[in-house]
Amino acid sequence: MSKIVVVGSINADLNTRVARHPQPGETLMATGGGITAGGKGANQAVAAARLGAEVAMVGAVGRDAYAAPATELLRDAGVDLAAVAETDETTGLAVITVDAAGENTILVVAGANGTVDAAAVEKARDLIAGAEVVLLQGEIPAEGFAAAVAIAREAGVRVVVNLAPVIEVDRDALLAADPLMANEHEAGLILDQLGAGIDSEDPGRLAAALLEVGFPSVLLTLGAAGAMVADAEGTTAIPTPRIEAVDTVGAGDAFAGAYVARLVAGDTIRDAARYAARVGAFAATGRGAQASYPRVGDALPEV
Ligand code: RIB
């Protein structure tokens, strides 16, 4: 049985590079055009597996030309793909644009990821119930999300949620997240969704509000400012190494996957976050999502 089960998206990433992002109605010339493996679920699965964790993926792809490149690095990392269905929908596609300053925009066409509904998740019940941690994001339907949480809770499996992008999900299912992982923007949207919005982007206040609304633990990712862990024991700032970022696409997913890999390896939530910050920094120094993730033995940047 896999220790980590990721119930989430698998995408083919279409990568473009531009000097600056286009204005509405504007056509710009770009470079790139390559297809690489992506999807927040798959990225997190690969990040954890490359660091030595046993990982299985519950998801879906299409019967099309994008399915192979989208799953190539999952296979290479040894992720169990037995619960990845082949559907008549197209493989999920993300159109990624990175400008000269490294800022990115991402458009996601859900395609087959949209079929990861309650019925699809139910087929993976035994896999999910046998895990130590179930890791979820926001790129599958809310019913699939809630079904995965319900199975995990029934079986006493820890639920870790990185609700990116922030979609409307069942309140109780969301509050099962231990921890909830989010950046400041996502944290604000999640608080709004739970009817507990605050007029502040201050990480300490956001973390306090998320605990107050009912999350047992919270992990806020703060980009170059590191991260913040908050739970009943208090709030801890997590530093991140200073690096020359080349491409931050998927760096947050590297953080999430590494974090869960260290949790199942026995780290505390604070030690796991310290390690994950270094993995996220490593990922930002390489191009693309999964291809930039470290393997066991790679030298991670120091804080
Ligand atoms: O987080 C980065 C990911 O977001 C990309 O790989 C893309 O597929 C989208 O899901």
XYZ file of C-alpha atoms and ligand atoms in Angstrom:
313
model
C 0.000 0.000 0.000
C 1.251 3.470 -0.833
C 1.826 5.765 2.101
C 0.780 8.857 0.168
C -2.225 8.893 -2.138
C -2.639 12.002 -4.254
C -6.171 12.487 -5.547
C -5.695 15.168 -8.147
C -4.957 16.537 -11.566
C -2.628 15.410 -14.322
C -1.897 17.968 -17.032
C 0.194 18.448 -20.104
C 1.835 21.860 -19.693
C 2.237 23.933 -22.855
C 5.094 26.280 -21.991
C 5.552 29.701 -23.569
C 8.012 32.500 -22.760
C 7.353 36.157 -23.462
C 9.136 39.441 -22.777
C 5.938 40.673 -21.117
C 2.406 39.366 -20.708
C -0.093 40.449 -23.409
C -2.840 42.988 -22.791
C -6.439 41.932 -23.564
C -6.862 41.943 -27.348
C -3.113 41.951 -27.993
C -1.107 39.334 -29.922
C 2.536 38.876 -28.943
C 5.248 36.595 -30.264
C 6.518 34.007 -27.786
C 9.175 31.305 -27.654
C 9.023 27.815 -26.223
C 5.999 25.746 -27.164
C 7.234 22.521 -25.587
C 4.917 20.148 -23.721
C 6.019 19.032 -20.267
C 4.427 17.047 -17.437
C 2.288 19.077 -15.034
C -0.913 19.308 -13.048
C -0.842 20.214 -9.382
C -1.725 16.689 -8.305
C 0.846 15.007 -10.515
C 3.495 17.584 -9.628
C 3.042 16.956 -5.913
C 3.058 13.194 -6.453
C 6.322 13.375 -8.413
C 7.935 15.688 -5.858
C 7.154 13.265 -3.020
C 8.156 10.151 -4.968
C 11.484 11.624 -6.117
C 12.321 12.133 -2.445
C 11.761 8.472 -1.712
C 8.100 8.301 -0.657
C 5.748 5.544 -1.800
C 3.105 7.394 -3.769
C -0.045 6.428 -5.676
C -2.114 8.719 -7.833
C -5.887 8.761 -8.302
C -6.774 10.739 -11.404
C -7.583 10.585 -15.089
C -6.108 11.285 -18.500
C -7.485 11.119 -22.027
C -6.802 8.670 -24.824
C -4.839 11.283 -26.715
C -1.350 12.397 -27.584
C -0.971 14.426 -24.372
C -1.480 11.482 -22.013
C 2.027 10.068 -22.489
C 4.000 13.288 -21.856
C 1.661 14.148 -18.955
C 2.403 10.864 -17.162
C 6.000 10.287 -18.228
C 7.653 11.677 -15.100
C 5.077 10.074 -12.794
C 6.131 6.707 -14.237
C 9.796 7.656 -14.074
C 9.411 8.544 -10.373
C 7.751 5.197 -9.629
C 4.307 6.579 -8.766
C 1.624 3.861 -8.787
C -0.741 4.810 -11.620
C -3.138 1.850 -11.360
C -5.924 4.220 -10.216
C -5.410 6.676 -13.085
C -8.301 6.149 -15.485
C -8.234 6.568 -19.250
C -11.264 8.547 -20.340
C -12.857 9.896 -23.525
C -12.115 13.451 -22.354
C -8.899 15.145 -23.446
C -5.927 15.045 -21.082
C -5.852 18.139 -18.867
C -3.962 20.988 -20.507
C -2.286 23.995 -18.918
C -1.147 26.942 -21.029
C 1.706 28.543 -19.126
C 3.263 31.895 -19.942
C 6.403 33.060 -18.169
C 7.610 36.633 -18.710
C 11.133 38.056 -18.520
C 10.718 38.799 -14.820
C 9.751 35.184 -14.127
C 6.091 36.041 -13.454
C 3.760 33.384 -14.792
C 0.135 33.044 -15.793
C -1.531 29.653 -16.125
C -4.781 28.717 -17.867
C -6.024 25.206 -17.143
C -8.409 23.186 -19.304
C -9.623 20.485 -16.909
C -10.463 17.850 -19.532
C -10.158 14.384 -18.002
C -9.479 15.872 -14.544
C -13.141 16.862 -14.554
C -14.104 13.182 -14.483
C -12.449 12.648 -11.076
C -15.829 12.833 -9.383
C -17.262 10.950 -6.403
C -17.880 7.773 -8.417
C -14.335 7.767 -9.794
C -12.854 8.333 -6.336
C -15.027 5.588 -4.847
C -13.318 3.092 -7.179
C -10.075 3.887 -5.357
C -11.600 3.473 -1.874
C -9.232 0.712 -0.729
C -6.182 2.581 -1.962
C -7.221 5.776 -0.159
C -8.257 3.955 3.025
C -4.888 2.203 3.159
C -2.807 5.376 2.913
C -1.099 7.319 5.693
C -1.794 10.659 4.036
C -4.215 11.722 1.332
C -3.081 14.847 -0.494
C -5.619 16.996 -2.348
C -5.606 20.154 -4.460
C -8.304 22.169 -6.235
C -8.041 20.901 -9.810
C -10.637 18.101 -9.554
C -14.408 18.442 -9.048
C -15.593 19.370 -5.553
C -17.572 16.091 -5.322
C -14.408 14.094 -5.946
C -12.611 16.162 -3.319
C -15.364 15.550 -0.741
C -15.524 11.824 -1.533
C -11.775 11.435 -1.020
C -11.947 13.259 2.316
C -14.920 11.148 3.447
C -13.096 7.889 2.690
C -9.940 9.131 4.389
C -11.760 10.281 7.523
C -13.682 7.032 7.830
C -10.402 5.130 7.674
C -8.513 7.501 9.996
C -6.190 8.660 7.222
C -4.619 12.111 7.547
C -5.853 14.651 5.018
C -3.520 17.362 3.710
C -5.045 19.987 1.436
C -3.428 22.507 -0.869
C -6.604 24.089 -2.265
C -5.006 25.531 -5.378
C -6.796 26.903 -7.215
C -9.384 27.790 -4.568
C -12.644 26.132 -5.586
C -15.896 25.965 -3.664
C -15.813 22.722 -1.658
C -17.820 21.180 1.154
C -17.096 23.034 4.401
C -16.590 19.962 6.599
C -14.420 18.277 3.989
C -12.215 21.352 3.759
C -11.900 21.706 7.527
C -10.528 18.149 7.682
C -7.276 19.527 6.246
C -4.432 18.953 8.716
C -2.683 21.018 7.626
C -4.343 23.347 5.167
C -1.561 24.586 2.875
C -2.140 27.900 1.121
C -0.430 31.062 -0.008
C -1.675 34.403 1.348
C -4.019 34.992 -1.573
C -5.525 31.509 -1.333
C -5.809 31.803 2.449
C -7.882 34.961 2.024
C -10.183 33.280 -0.499
C -10.603 30.233 1.736
C -11.547 32.425 4.694
C -14.082 34.217 2.471
C -15.489 30.856 1.382
C -15.922 29.854 5.018
C -17.658 33.126 5.850
C -14.726 34.246 8.012
C -12.980 36.710 5.701
C -10.597 39.271 7.196
C -9.388 42.536 5.732
C -5.696 41.719 5.943
C -2.944 39.890 4.063
C -0.767 39.694 7.142
C 0.343 36.033 7.381
C 0.057 35.924 11.167
C -3.497 37.238 11.069
C -4.453 34.920 8.219
C -3.047 31.901 10.064
C -4.833 32.877 13.274
C -8.119 33.307 11.413
C -7.754 29.899 9.735
C -7.138 28.215 13.106
C -10.054 30.125 14.572
C -12.414 28.912 11.841
C -11.520 25.305 12.657
C -8.410 24.041 10.820
C -6.270 21.963 13.230
C -3.096 23.200 11.556
C -2.110 25.643 8.850
C 0.932 25.978 6.603
C 1.141 29.285 4.780
C 3.611 29.543 1.907
C 4.996 33.060 1.540
C 7.262 32.897 -1.529
C 10.646 34.499 -0.939
C 9.584 35.218 2.662
C 9.459 31.486 3.440
C 6.482 29.917 5.160
C 4.545 29.922 8.417
C 3.303 26.940 10.410
C 0.504 27.487 12.895
C -1.281 25.063 15.193
C -2.282 24.753 18.841
C 1.425 24.843 19.812
C 1.869 28.302 18.310
C 3.123 29.976 15.175
C 6.544 29.333 13.659
C 8.242 31.235 10.834
C 9.976 28.942 8.333
C 12.904 30.513 6.458
C 13.626 29.796 2.811
C 17.001 29.830 1.029
C 17.888 32.863 -1.090
C 18.096 31.704 -4.692
C 18.171 33.135 -8.196
C 14.715 32.039 -9.374
C 14.561 30.954 -13.017
C 11.000 29.629 -13.180
C 8.655 29.326 -10.218
C 6.026 27.230 -12.051
C 5.354 24.194 -9.876
C 7.673 25.333 -7.069
C 4.716 25.416 -4.666
C 3.832 21.881 -5.709
C 7.407 20.778 -5.029
C 7.039 22.278 -1.553
C 3.747 20.438 -0.964
C 5.009 17.072 -2.193
C 8.237 17.330 -0.213
C 6.328 18.379 2.888
C 4.097 15.317 2.818
C 7.047 13.048 1.985
C 8.785 14.250 5.147
C 5.603 13.937 7.230
C 5.244 10.237 6.374
C 8.964 9.822 7.032
C 8.260 10.948 10.612
C 9.189 14.639 10.637
C 7.226 17.099 12.747
C 5.128 19.553 10.762
C 7.752 22.233 11.434
C 10.754 20.149 10.359
C 8.847 18.955 7.298
C 8.132 22.576 6.362
C 11.810 23.561 6.796
C 12.841 20.800 4.417
C 10.019 21.573 1.971
C 11.104 25.217 1.746
C 14.525 24.080 0.505
C 12.926 21.746 -2.033
C 10.640 24.528 -3.290
C 13.680 26.794 -3.682
C 15.550 24.078 -5.597
C 12.577 23.692 -7.960
C 12.510 27.430 -8.691
C 16.078 27.278 -10.010
C 15.095 24.989 -12.915
C 12.649 25.362 -15.807
C 9.227 23.723 -15.864
C 7.420 21.934 -13.068
C 8.291 18.266 -12.510
C 11.556 18.339 -14.439
C 12.935 20.846 -11.916
C 12.282 18.710 -8.830
C 15.165 17.246 -6.824
C 15.887 13.579 -6.306
C 17.332 11.938 -3.203
C 20.984 12.954 -3.028
C 20.622 16.266 -4.892
C 22.179 19.147 -2.964
C 19.406 21.417 -1.745
C 20.071 25.131 -1.215
C 20.827 26.037 2.392
C 18.896 28.640 4.349
O 1.240 24.541 -10.072
C 1.722 24.454 -11.376
C 0.767 23.650 -12.211
O -0.453 24.351 -12.317
C 1.197 23.425 -13.640
O 1.987 22.266 -13.785
C -0.106 23.371 -14.394
O -0.399 22.127 -14.957
C -1.183 23.807 -13.401
O -1.900 22.754 -12.912
